[in-house]
Every structure is written in structure tokens, then in C-alpha cells.
Short mmCIF file of N, CA and C in Angstrom, two decimals:
data_model
loop_
_atom_site.label_atom_id
_atom_site.label_comp_id
_atom_site.label_asym_id
_atom_site.label_seq_id
_atom_site.Cartn_x
_atom_site.Cartn_y
_atom_site.Cartn_z
N MET A 1219 15.11 -1.39 29.25
CA MET A 1219 14.09 -2.40 29.20
C MET A 1219 14.21 -3.29 30.44
N LYS A 1220 13.07 -3.65 31.03
CA LYS A 1220 13.06 -4.51 32.20
C LYS A 1220 12.78 -5.95 31.80
N ASN A 1221 13.36 -6.85 32.56
CA ASN A 1221 13.09 -8.27 32.35
C ASN A 1221 11.83 -8.67 33.08
N VAL A 1222 11.09 -9.58 32.51
CA VAL A 1222 9.92 -10.16 33.14
C VAL A 1222 10.26 -11.60 33.48
N SER A 1223 10.02 -11.97 34.72
CA SER A 1223 10.29 -13.35 35.15
C SER A 1223 8.98 -14.06 35.40
N PHE A 1224 8.94 -15.32 35.06
CA PHE A 1224 7.77 -16.15 35.29
C PHE A 1224 8.20 -17.31 36.18
N TYR A 1225 7.32 -17.69 37.09
CA TYR A 1225 7.64 -18.75 38.03
C TYR A 1225 6.57 -19.82 37.99
N ALA A 1226 6.99 -21.04 38.20
CA ALA A 1226 6.07 -22.16 38.33
C ALA A 1226 5.99 -22.51 39.81
N PRO A 1227 4.79 -22.71 40.33
CA PRO A 1227 4.68 -23.05 41.76
C PRO A 1227 5.49 -24.30 42.10
N GLY A 1228 6.17 -24.24 43.23
CA GLY A 1228 7.00 -25.36 43.65
C GLY A 1228 6.22 -26.59 44.06
N ALA A 1229 4.94 -26.42 44.38
CA ALA A 1229 4.14 -27.57 44.81
C ALA A 1229 3.78 -28.49 43.65
N LYS A 1230 3.91 -28.00 42.45
CA LYS A 1230 3.58 -28.80 41.27
C LYS A 1230 4.83 -29.03 40.44
N PHE A 1231 4.86 -30.17 39.76
CA PHE A 1231 5.99 -30.48 38.90
C PHE A 1231 5.65 -30.08 37.47
N TYR A 1232 6.59 -29.36 36.85
CA TYR A 1232 6.43 -28.92 35.47
C TYR A 1232 7.65 -29.36 34.68
N GLU A 1233 7.40 -29.85 33.50
CA GLU A 1233 8.50 -30.14 32.58
C GLU A 1233 7.98 -29.98 31.17
N ASN A 1234 8.63 -29.09 30.43
CA ASN A 1234 8.35 -28.93 29.01
C ASN A 1234 9.65 -28.49 28.33
N GLU A 1235 9.57 -28.08 27.10
CA GLU A 1235 10.80 -27.73 26.38
C GLU A 1235 11.47 -26.47 26.92
N TYR A 1236 10.75 -25.68 27.72
CA TYR A 1236 11.28 -24.42 28.23
C TYR A 1236 11.69 -24.47 29.70
N HIS A 1237 11.07 -25.34 30.45
CA HIS A 1237 11.26 -25.29 31.90
C HIS A 1237 11.05 -26.67 32.53
N LYS A 1238 11.89 -26.95 33.52
CA LYS A 1238 11.71 -28.12 34.38
C LYS A 1238 12.04 -27.66 35.79
N ASN A 1239 11.07 -27.73 36.67
CA ASN A 1239 11.36 -27.28 38.03
C ASN A 1239 11.81 -28.44 38.91
N ASN A 1240 12.53 -28.08 39.95
CA ASN A 1240 13.00 -29.03 40.95
C ASN A 1240 12.28 -28.69 42.25
N ARG A 1241 11.31 -29.50 42.62
CA ARG A 1241 10.47 -29.21 43.78
C ARG A 1241 11.24 -29.23 45.10
N GLU A 1242 12.43 -29.79 45.11
CA GLU A 1242 13.22 -29.83 46.34
C GLU A 1242 14.00 -28.53 46.57
N LYS A 1243 14.16 -27.71 45.54
CA LYS A 1243 14.95 -26.48 45.65
C LYS A 1243 14.14 -25.30 46.17
N PHE A 1244 12.82 -25.38 46.06
CA PHE A 1244 11.96 -24.27 46.48
C PHE A 1244 10.71 -24.86 47.11
N LYS A 1245 10.52 -24.61 48.40
CA LYS A 1245 9.41 -25.21 49.14
C LYS A 1245 8.40 -24.15 49.57
N SER A 1246 7.16 -24.57 49.70
CA SER A 1246 6.07 -23.70 50.14
C SER A 1246 5.72 -24.01 51.58
N ILE A 1247 5.64 -22.95 52.39
CA ILE A 1247 5.38 -23.10 53.82
C ILE A 1247 4.20 -22.22 54.21
N SER A 1248 3.28 -22.80 55.00
CA SER A 1248 2.12 -22.06 55.50
C SER A 1248 2.28 -21.78 56.99
N ILE A 1249 2.11 -20.50 57.37
CA ILE A 1249 2.18 -20.14 58.78
C ILE A 1249 0.85 -20.36 59.50
N SER A 1250 -0.17 -20.77 58.75
CA SER A 1250 -1.49 -21.01 59.36
C SER A 1250 -1.90 -22.48 59.28
N GLY A 1251 -0.97 -23.34 58.90
CA GLY A 1251 -1.35 -24.73 58.67
C GLY A 1251 -2.32 -24.80 57.51
N ASN A 1252 -3.37 -25.58 57.65
CA ASN A 1252 -4.39 -25.67 56.61
C ASN A 1252 -5.55 -24.72 56.85
N ASN A 1253 -5.42 -23.83 57.83
CA ASN A 1253 -6.52 -22.95 58.22
C ASN A 1253 -6.53 -21.65 57.43
N CYS A 1254 -7.71 -21.29 56.96
CA CYS A 1254 -7.92 -20.00 56.30
C CYS A 1254 -9.26 -19.45 56.78
N ILE A 1255 -9.21 -18.40 57.57
CA ILE A 1255 -10.43 -17.80 58.10
C ILE A 1255 -11.27 -17.21 56.98
N LEU A 1256 -10.64 -16.58 56.00
CA LEU A 1256 -11.37 -15.96 54.90
C LEU A 1256 -12.12 -17.01 54.08
N ASN A 1257 -11.46 -18.12 53.79
CA ASN A 1257 -12.06 -19.23 53.04
C ASN A 1257 -12.88 -18.75 51.84
N CYS A 1258 -12.29 -17.90 51.04
CA CYS A 1258 -12.99 -17.30 49.90
C CYS A 1258 -13.01 -18.26 48.71
N PRO A 1259 -13.84 -17.97 47.73
CA PRO A 1259 -13.92 -18.83 46.54
C PRO A 1259 -12.65 -18.83 45.68
N HIS A 1260 -11.69 -17.95 45.97
CA HIS A 1260 -10.46 -17.93 45.17
C HIS A 1260 -9.78 -19.30 45.20
N CYS A 1261 -9.56 -19.85 46.40
CA CYS A 1261 -9.00 -21.21 46.47
C CYS A 1261 -9.68 -22.06 47.53
N GLY A 1262 -10.49 -21.45 48.40
CA GLY A 1262 -11.17 -22.22 49.44
C GLY A 1262 -10.20 -22.96 50.36
N GLY A 1263 -9.00 -22.43 50.51
CA GLY A 1263 -7.99 -23.05 51.36
C GLY A 1263 -7.25 -24.21 50.71
N GLN A 1264 -7.55 -24.50 49.46
CA GLN A 1264 -6.93 -25.64 48.78
C GLN A 1264 -5.42 -25.47 48.60
N MET A 1265 -4.96 -24.24 48.38
CA MET A 1265 -3.52 -24.01 48.17
C MET A 1265 -2.69 -24.37 49.40
N LEU A 1266 -3.32 -24.34 50.56
CA LEU A 1266 -2.59 -24.62 51.81
C LEU A 1266 -2.31 -26.11 52.00
N LYS A 1267 -3.09 -26.95 51.35
CA LYS A 1267 -2.99 -28.39 51.59
C LYS A 1267 -1.65 -29.00 51.19
N ASN A 1268 -0.98 -28.42 50.21
CA ASN A 1268 0.31 -28.95 49.76
C ASN A 1268 1.50 -28.24 50.38
N MET A 1269 1.24 -27.37 51.35
CA MET A 1269 2.31 -26.60 51.97
C MET A 1269 2.77 -27.26 53.27
N ILE A 1270 4.02 -27.01 53.62
CA ILE A 1270 4.56 -27.47 54.90
C ILE A 1270 3.98 -26.57 55.99
N ASN A 1271 3.49 -27.16 57.07
CA ASN A 1271 2.90 -26.38 58.16
C ASN A 1271 3.96 -25.88 59.14
N ALA A 1272 3.93 -24.57 59.39
CA ALA A 1272 4.84 -23.94 60.36
C ALA A 1272 4.06 -22.86 61.09
N GLU A 1273 3.28 -23.27 62.07
CA GLU A 1273 2.33 -22.36 62.70
C GLU A 1273 2.91 -21.50 63.82
N THR A 1274 4.19 -21.67 64.12
CA THR A 1274 4.86 -20.81 65.11
C THR A 1274 6.19 -20.35 64.53
N PRO A 1275 6.70 -19.22 65.00
CA PRO A 1275 8.01 -18.77 64.53
C PRO A 1275 9.11 -19.81 64.76
N GLN A 1276 9.10 -20.48 65.91
CA GLN A 1276 10.13 -21.49 66.18
C GLN A 1276 10.04 -22.65 65.20
N ARG A 1277 8.82 -23.08 64.91
CA ARG A 1277 8.63 -24.17 63.94
C ARG A 1277 9.13 -23.74 62.57
N LEU A 1278 8.85 -22.50 62.17
CA LEU A 1278 9.34 -21.99 60.89
C LEU A 1278 10.86 -22.02 60.86
N SER A 1279 11.49 -21.58 61.91
CA SER A 1279 12.95 -21.57 61.99
C SER A 1279 13.51 -22.99 61.87
N ASP A 1280 12.93 -23.92 62.60
CA ASP A 1280 13.40 -25.31 62.57
C ASP A 1280 13.23 -25.92 61.18
N ILE A 1281 12.08 -25.69 60.56
CA ILE A 1281 11.81 -26.23 59.23
C ILE A 1281 12.82 -25.67 58.23
N CYS A 1282 13.04 -24.37 58.28
CA CYS A 1282 13.97 -23.75 57.32
C CYS A 1282 15.39 -24.25 57.52
N ASP A 1283 15.82 -24.40 58.76
CA ASP A 1283 17.16 -24.96 59.01
C ASP A 1283 17.28 -26.34 58.39
N ASN A 1284 16.26 -27.16 58.54
CA ASN A 1284 16.26 -28.50 57.96
C ASN A 1284 16.28 -28.45 56.44
N LEU A 1285 15.44 -27.59 55.86
CA LEU A 1285 15.39 -27.47 54.40
C LEU A 1285 16.72 -27.00 53.83
N ILE A 1286 17.34 -26.04 54.49
CA ILE A 1286 18.64 -25.53 54.05
C ILE A 1286 19.68 -26.65 54.07
N SER A 1287 19.66 -27.45 55.12
CA SER A 1287 20.63 -28.56 55.22
C SER A 1287 20.41 -29.60 54.12
N GLU A 1288 19.19 -29.65 53.57
CA GLU A 1288 18.86 -30.59 52.49
C GLU A 1288 19.08 -29.98 51.11
N GLY A 1289 19.57 -28.73 51.05
CA GLY A 1289 19.88 -28.11 49.76
C GLY A 1289 18.80 -27.21 49.19
N CYS A 1290 17.78 -26.92 49.97
CA CYS A 1290 16.73 -26.02 49.51
C CYS A 1290 17.32 -24.62 49.33
N GLU A 1291 16.92 -23.94 48.25
CA GLU A 1291 17.47 -22.62 47.93
C GLU A 1291 16.51 -21.47 48.20
N GLY A 1292 15.24 -21.78 48.39
CA GLY A 1292 14.28 -20.72 48.64
C GLY A 1292 12.96 -21.27 49.12
N ILE A 1293 12.17 -20.38 49.74
CA ILE A 1293 10.84 -20.77 50.21
C ILE A 1293 9.81 -19.74 49.80
N LEU A 1294 8.59 -20.23 49.63
CA LEU A 1294 7.42 -19.37 49.56
C LEU A 1294 6.79 -19.44 50.92
N LEU A 1295 6.63 -18.29 51.56
CA LEU A 1295 6.01 -18.22 52.87
C LEU A 1295 4.65 -17.57 52.70
N SER A 1296 3.62 -18.27 53.13
CA SER A 1296 2.26 -17.76 52.99
C SER A 1296 1.42 -18.36 54.10
N GLY A 1297 0.14 -18.40 53.87
CA GLY A 1297 -0.79 -18.97 54.84
C GLY A 1297 -2.19 -18.52 54.52
N GLY A 1298 -3.12 -19.00 55.30
CA GLY A 1298 -4.51 -18.60 55.13
C GLY A 1298 -4.70 -17.15 55.54
N CYS A 1299 -5.72 -16.55 54.97
CA CYS A 1299 -5.99 -15.12 55.23
C CYS A 1299 -6.98 -14.92 56.36
N ASN A 1300 -6.86 -13.77 57.01
CA ASN A 1300 -7.86 -13.35 57.98
C ASN A 1300 -9.03 -12.70 57.24
N LYS A 1301 -10.00 -12.17 57.96
CA LYS A 1301 -11.19 -11.58 57.33
C LYS A 1301 -10.87 -10.36 56.47
N ALA A 1302 -9.70 -9.76 56.66
CA ALA A 1302 -9.29 -8.61 55.86
C ALA A 1302 -8.47 -9.05 54.64
N ALA A 1303 -8.43 -10.35 54.37
CA ALA A 1303 -7.72 -10.94 53.23
C ALA A 1303 -6.20 -10.79 53.34
N SER A 1304 -5.70 -10.74 54.56
CA SER A 1304 -4.27 -10.58 54.81
C SER A 1304 -3.74 -11.80 55.58
N VAL A 1305 -2.52 -12.21 55.27
CA VAL A 1305 -1.86 -13.27 56.02
C VAL A 1305 -1.17 -12.62 57.22
N ASP A 1306 -1.40 -13.14 58.42
CA ASP A 1306 -0.89 -12.53 59.65
C ASP A 1306 0.59 -12.85 59.86
N LEU A 1307 1.44 -12.10 59.19
CA LEU A 1307 2.88 -12.37 59.18
C LEU A 1307 3.68 -11.61 60.24
N MET A 1308 3.10 -10.58 60.84
CA MET A 1308 3.87 -9.75 61.79
C MET A 1308 4.54 -10.55 62.91
N PRO A 1309 3.86 -11.54 63.51
CA PRO A 1309 4.53 -12.29 64.59
C PRO A 1309 5.74 -13.10 64.11
N PHE A 1310 5.90 -13.23 62.80
CA PHE A 1310 6.99 -14.03 62.23
C PHE A 1310 8.16 -13.18 61.74
N CYS A 1311 8.03 -11.85 61.77
CA CYS A 1311 9.05 -10.98 61.15
C CYS A 1311 10.44 -11.15 61.76
N ASP A 1312 10.54 -11.33 63.07
CA ASP A 1312 11.86 -11.51 63.68
C ASP A 1312 12.56 -12.75 63.16
N VAL A 1313 11.84 -13.86 63.09
CA VAL A 1313 12.46 -15.10 62.60
C VAL A 1313 12.68 -15.03 61.09
N ILE A 1314 11.80 -14.35 60.37
CA ILE A 1314 12.01 -14.16 58.92
C ILE A 1314 13.32 -13.42 58.69
N SER A 1315 13.59 -12.43 59.53
CA SER A 1315 14.83 -11.65 59.42
C SER A 1315 16.06 -12.55 59.55
N LYS A 1316 16.03 -13.50 60.45
CA LYS A 1316 17.15 -14.42 60.64
C LYS A 1316 17.26 -15.40 59.47
N ILE A 1317 16.12 -15.93 59.04
CA ILE A 1317 16.11 -16.93 57.96
C ILE A 1317 16.55 -16.31 56.64
N SER A 1318 16.14 -15.05 56.40
CA SER A 1318 16.43 -14.41 55.11
C SER A 1318 17.92 -14.21 54.86
N LYS A 1319 18.72 -14.31 55.90
CA LYS A 1319 20.17 -14.22 55.73
C LYS A 1319 20.75 -15.53 55.19
N LYS A 1320 19.95 -16.61 55.23
CA LYS A 1320 20.43 -17.94 54.83
C LYS A 1320 19.76 -18.50 53.58
N ILE A 1321 18.60 -17.97 53.23
CA ILE A 1321 17.82 -18.55 52.14
C ILE A 1321 16.91 -17.46 51.54
N LYS A 1322 16.60 -17.60 50.26
CA LYS A 1322 15.68 -16.65 49.62
C LYS A 1322 14.27 -16.89 50.13
N ILE A 1323 13.57 -15.80 50.42
CA ILE A 1323 12.20 -15.90 50.91
C ILE A 1323 11.30 -15.04 50.04
N ALA A 1324 10.33 -15.70 49.41
CA ALA A 1324 9.25 -15.01 48.72
C ALA A 1324 8.03 -15.15 49.62
N VAL A 1325 7.27 -14.07 49.74
CA VAL A 1325 6.12 -14.08 50.63
C VAL A 1325 4.86 -13.74 49.84
N HIS A 1326 3.84 -14.56 50.01
CA HIS A 1326 2.51 -14.21 49.50
C HIS A 1326 1.73 -13.74 50.72
N CYS A 1327 1.49 -12.43 50.78
CA CYS A 1327 0.99 -11.81 52.00
C CYS A 1327 -0.49 -11.47 51.98
N GLY A 1328 -1.16 -11.73 50.86
CA GLY A 1328 -2.55 -11.30 50.76
C GLY A 1328 -2.60 -9.78 50.70
N PHE A 1329 -3.72 -9.21 51.11
CA PHE A 1329 -3.93 -7.76 51.10
C PHE A 1329 -3.37 -7.19 52.41
N ALA A 1330 -2.06 -7.21 52.52
CA ALA A 1330 -1.36 -6.88 53.77
C ALA A 1330 -1.50 -5.41 54.15
N THR A 1331 -1.40 -5.17 55.44
CA THR A 1331 -1.36 -3.79 55.94
C THR A 1331 -0.01 -3.18 55.59
N ASN A 1332 0.06 -1.87 55.61
CA ASN A 1332 1.34 -1.19 55.38
C ASN A 1332 2.36 -1.56 56.45
N ASP A 1333 1.91 -1.74 57.69
CA ASP A 1333 2.83 -2.14 58.76
C ASP A 1333 3.45 -3.51 58.47
N THR A 1334 2.63 -4.43 57.98
CA THR A 1334 3.14 -5.75 57.62
C THR A 1334 4.13 -5.66 56.47
N LEU A 1335 3.79 -4.87 55.46
CA LEU A 1335 4.69 -4.71 54.31
C LEU A 1335 6.03 -4.12 54.74
N LEU A 1336 6.00 -3.13 55.61
CA LEU A 1336 7.24 -2.54 56.12
C LEU A 1336 8.02 -3.57 56.95
N GLY A 1337 7.30 -4.36 57.75
CA GLY A 1337 7.95 -5.42 58.52
C GLY A 1337 8.63 -6.44 57.63
N LEU A 1338 7.99 -6.78 56.51
CA LEU A 1338 8.59 -7.73 55.57
C LEU A 1338 9.82 -7.12 54.90
N LYS A 1339 9.74 -5.85 54.55
CA LYS A 1339 10.89 -5.15 53.96
C LYS A 1339 12.07 -5.18 54.93
N ASN A 1340 11.79 -4.81 56.17
CA ASN A 1340 12.85 -4.77 57.18
C ASN A 1340 13.38 -6.16 57.55
N SER A 1341 12.60 -7.19 57.25
CA SER A 1341 13.01 -8.57 57.53
C SER A 1341 13.89 -9.16 56.44
N GLY A 1342 14.02 -8.45 55.31
CA GLY A 1342 14.91 -8.90 54.26
C GLY A 1342 14.35 -9.93 53.30
N VAL A 1343 13.02 -9.98 53.15
CA VAL A 1343 12.46 -10.93 52.19
C VAL A 1343 12.91 -10.55 50.78
N SER A 1344 13.02 -11.54 49.91
CA SER A 1344 13.48 -11.30 48.54
C SER A 1344 12.42 -10.62 47.70
N THR A 1345 11.18 -11.04 47.85
CA THR A 1345 10.08 -10.46 47.08
C THR A 1345 8.76 -10.77 47.77
N VAL A 1346 7.78 -9.96 47.45
CA VAL A 1346 6.41 -10.19 47.91
C VAL A 1346 5.57 -10.48 46.69
N PHE A 1347 4.85 -11.60 46.72
CA PHE A 1347 3.87 -11.91 45.68
C PHE A 1347 2.58 -11.23 46.09
N PHE A 1348 2.04 -10.39 45.21
CA PHE A 1348 0.86 -9.60 45.56
C PHE A 1348 -0.18 -9.74 44.46
N ASP A 1349 -1.35 -10.26 44.85
CA ASP A 1349 -2.44 -10.42 43.89
C ASP A 1349 -2.97 -9.07 43.45
N VAL A 1350 -3.14 -8.91 42.15
CA VAL A 1350 -3.72 -7.69 41.59
C VAL A 1350 -5.04 -8.09 40.95
N ILE A 1351 -6.11 -7.50 41.45
CA ILE A 1351 -7.45 -7.83 40.98
C ILE A 1351 -8.03 -6.61 40.29
N GLY A 1352 -8.55 -6.79 39.09
CA GLY A 1352 -8.94 -5.68 38.24
C GLY A 1352 -10.34 -5.14 38.39
N SER A 1353 -11.11 -5.65 39.34
CA SER A 1353 -12.50 -5.22 39.46
C SER A 1353 -12.92 -5.14 40.93
N ALA A 1354 -13.50 -4.00 41.31
CA ALA A 1354 -14.00 -3.83 42.67
C ALA A 1354 -15.10 -4.85 42.96
N GLN A 1355 -15.90 -5.14 41.96
CA GLN A 1355 -16.97 -6.13 42.13
C GLN A 1355 -16.38 -7.51 42.45
N THR A 1356 -15.31 -7.87 41.76
CA THR A 1356 -14.66 -9.16 42.01
C THR A 1356 -14.03 -9.17 43.41
N ILE A 1357 -13.41 -8.08 43.80
CA ILE A 1357 -12.81 -7.99 45.14
C ILE A 1357 -13.87 -8.25 46.20
N LYS A 1358 -15.03 -7.64 46.02
CA LYS A 1358 -16.11 -7.79 47.00
C LYS A 1358 -16.76 -9.17 46.94
N SER A 1359 -17.04 -9.66 45.72
CA SER A 1359 -17.78 -10.92 45.62
C SER A 1359 -16.90 -12.15 45.87
N ILE A 1360 -15.64 -12.11 45.52
CA ILE A 1360 -14.77 -13.27 45.70
C ILE A 1360 -14.03 -13.22 47.03
N LEU A 1361 -13.42 -12.08 47.35
CA LEU A 1361 -12.68 -11.98 48.61
C LEU A 1361 -13.55 -11.53 49.78
N GLY A 1362 -14.64 -10.85 49.45
CA GLY A 1362 -15.55 -10.41 50.50
C GLY A 1362 -15.01 -9.27 51.36
N ILE A 1363 -14.10 -8.48 50.81
CA ILE A 1363 -13.56 -7.36 51.59
C ILE A 1363 -14.02 -6.04 50.98
N ASN A 1364 -14.00 -5.01 51.80
CA ASN A 1364 -14.42 -3.68 51.38
C ASN A 1364 -13.19 -2.92 50.87
N ALA A 1365 -12.79 -3.25 49.65
CA ALA A 1365 -11.65 -2.59 49.01
C ALA A 1365 -11.98 -2.45 47.54
N ASP A 1366 -11.22 -1.62 46.86
CA ASP A 1366 -11.42 -1.49 45.41
C ASP A 1366 -10.07 -1.51 44.71
N VAL A 1367 -10.11 -1.34 43.41
CA VAL A 1367 -8.90 -1.41 42.59
C VAL A 1367 -7.88 -0.36 43.03
N ASN A 1368 -8.34 0.82 43.40
CA ASN A 1368 -7.43 1.88 43.85
C ASN A 1368 -6.69 1.48 45.13
N ASP A 1369 -7.36 0.76 46.01
CA ASP A 1369 -6.69 0.29 47.23
C ASP A 1369 -5.53 -0.65 46.90
N TYR A 1370 -5.74 -1.49 45.90
CA TYR A 1370 -4.67 -2.39 45.46
C TYR A 1370 -3.53 -1.60 44.82
N ALA A 1371 -3.88 -0.60 44.02
CA ALA A 1371 -2.86 0.24 43.39
C ALA A 1371 -2.04 0.98 44.46
N GLU A 1372 -2.71 1.45 45.51
CA GLU A 1372 -2.00 2.13 46.60
C GLU A 1372 -1.02 1.20 47.31
N LYS A 1373 -1.39 -0.07 47.46
CA LYS A 1373 -0.46 -1.04 48.08
C LYS A 1373 0.78 -1.21 47.20
N LEU A 1374 0.58 -1.30 45.89
CA LEU A 1374 1.72 -1.43 44.98
C LEU A 1374 2.62 -0.21 45.06
N LEU A 1375 2.02 0.98 45.10
CA LEU A 1375 2.80 2.21 45.21
C LEU A 1375 3.55 2.27 46.54
N TYR A 1376 2.92 1.82 47.60
CA TYR A 1376 3.58 1.81 48.91
C TYR A 1376 4.79 0.89 48.89
N MET A 1377 4.64 -0.29 48.29
CA MET A 1377 5.78 -1.22 48.21
C MET A 1377 6.93 -0.60 47.43
N LYS A 1378 6.59 0.10 46.35
CA LYS A 1378 7.63 0.77 45.57
C LYS A 1378 8.31 1.85 46.41
N LYS A 1379 7.51 2.62 47.14
CA LYS A 1379 8.03 3.72 47.97
C LYS A 1379 9.02 3.22 49.02
N ILE A 1380 8.72 2.09 49.66
CA ILE A 1380 9.60 1.60 50.72
C ILE A 1380 10.71 0.69 50.19
N GLY A 1381 10.71 0.45 48.87
CA GLY A 1381 11.75 -0.37 48.26
C GLY A 1381 11.57 -1.86 48.47
N LEU A 1382 10.32 -2.29 48.63
CA LEU A 1382 10.03 -3.71 48.79
C LEU A 1382 9.79 -4.33 47.42
N GLU A 1383 10.64 -5.26 47.05
CA GLU A 1383 10.50 -5.94 45.76
C GLU A 1383 9.14 -6.64 45.71
N CYS A 1384 8.43 -6.41 44.62
CA CYS A 1384 7.09 -6.97 44.48
C CYS A 1384 6.96 -7.70 43.15
N SER A 1385 6.35 -8.86 43.20
CA SER A 1385 6.03 -9.63 42.00
C SER A 1385 4.51 -9.70 41.90
N PRO A 1386 3.91 -8.77 41.15
CA PRO A 1386 2.44 -8.75 41.07
C PRO A 1386 1.91 -10.01 40.39
N HIS A 1387 0.85 -10.55 40.94
CA HIS A 1387 0.12 -11.66 40.33
C HIS A 1387 -1.17 -11.08 39.77
N ILE A 1388 -1.22 -10.94 38.47
CA ILE A 1388 -2.44 -10.44 37.82
C ILE A 1388 -3.36 -11.64 37.64
N ILE A 1389 -4.43 -11.64 38.38
CA ILE A 1389 -5.33 -12.79 38.40
C ILE A 1389 -6.42 -12.59 37.36
N ILE A 1390 -6.28 -13.30 36.26
CA ILE A 1390 -7.22 -13.17 35.15
C ILE A 1390 -8.35 -14.18 35.34
N GLY A 1391 -9.57 -13.68 35.29
CA GLY A 1391 -10.73 -14.56 35.38
C GLY A 1391 -11.05 -15.03 36.78
N LEU A 1392 -10.65 -14.28 37.79
CA LEU A 1392 -10.91 -14.68 39.18
C LEU A 1392 -12.40 -14.79 39.47
N ASP A 1393 -13.20 -13.98 38.81
CA ASP A 1393 -14.65 -14.00 39.03
C ASP A 1393 -15.28 -15.12 38.21
N TYR A 1394 -15.01 -16.34 38.63
CA TYR A 1394 -15.58 -17.54 37.99
C TYR A 1394 -15.34 -17.58 36.49
N GLY A 1395 -14.14 -17.18 36.08
CA GLY A 1395 -13.74 -17.25 34.68
C GLY A 1395 -14.06 -16.00 33.87
N LYS A 1396 -14.78 -15.07 34.45
CA LYS A 1396 -15.12 -13.83 33.74
C LYS A 1396 -13.97 -12.84 33.87
N ILE A 1397 -13.63 -12.19 32.77
CA ILE A 1397 -12.59 -11.17 32.79
C ILE A 1397 -13.26 -9.83 33.05
N LYS A 1398 -12.88 -9.22 34.19
CA LYS A 1398 -13.47 -7.95 34.61
C LYS A 1398 -12.36 -7.01 35.06
N GLY A 1399 -11.92 -6.15 34.18
CA GLY A 1399 -10.94 -5.15 34.57
C GLY A 1399 -9.49 -5.58 34.41
N GLU A 1400 -9.23 -6.81 34.05
CA GLU A 1400 -7.85 -7.26 33.94
C GLU A 1400 -7.13 -6.64 32.75
N TYR A 1401 -7.87 -6.08 31.80
CA TYR A 1401 -7.24 -5.45 30.63
C TYR A 1401 -6.80 -4.02 30.91
N ALA A 1402 -7.31 -3.40 31.96
CA ALA A 1402 -7.09 -1.98 32.22
C ALA A 1402 -5.66 -1.63 32.43
#
């Protein structure tokens, strides 16, 4: 039997009888600042507003060194998407490789290319957060990309093939609250 883990975003504070997060132990960093070229209805760039900006590899390295010295245990590395719904992480892979030896790195990569996924694997990231969308219509209308459910399944299979730890995000109701394909 496999364990299922659930995570609360570090940008928000949660406290209930089951969980209390410490926002200082896990920080969210954007490699695109507040910029998102895709600017899709999924978040309209809103998720980037609470993230630390690190728009260059050197800035990312400096920020992580500072966070580590303050007791941070992990980071979410993400950013705004390009027109293909992917976060442009390849220019950061060398510095990610150095940082991953000192701190846990989770990456939200969007609909990344296989080259990017392999680069992340080789960089030593702990896990990749990957959105799973259950409807081709939702993929087209919300993200505006020419992909379908099978393309997403192929990305998951590729990550498994190369041994890249993946934490799928099953996005229920992405199409303005309508459930389309999430049960499949």
C-alpha cells in the first residue's frame, strides 16, 4: 500500500486539529517575478503575488542561501507560464543542482517539456508538482494550449520512466467550477 501525502501551500497559514503549518519553514519562489505570459483564467497570475521574486539564477542562489541561514527547510520553485503553459526553468537547472544539495526543492513546472523534466531530474529536485486536468475542452478553454488529456498522461509516464518524483495536482472544477473528466 502506498501513502498519500497532502500539503498546504506555504503562502497561506493553516491551523486546525490535524495540521498547523509554519510559513517560515517552506517558502515559495517565482523565477518570473509577478509576470505570467500565459495569464490564463486558472489564476491570472495571482499565485505569483505572494512569492519571493528570483528572476535570475544568481538571485535564486542568494535568496536560498539566506533562507537556509534562517532555518528554511524547503522551497516551492515556480513562476509564470509561457504560451505553452510551461515555466521556463532550464536556465535555472545549474543553480537548482547546487541548491538541491542544501534544501528540499519542490517545483511546479506547468506543462513542461521532456527536456525540462529531465533537467529537473538531473538537478536533484525532490518532487515536481504537476497539474492533471481531466478534460481536453478545459485544457483548451482555460489554459489555451493545444493539448489533451493523453498529453498530460504521457508527461506523467515520462516522469515515471526517468525516475522523477511527481506529486500530481488533480484540479477539480478548473472549468469555472464545472467537473469535466476529473472522475475518470
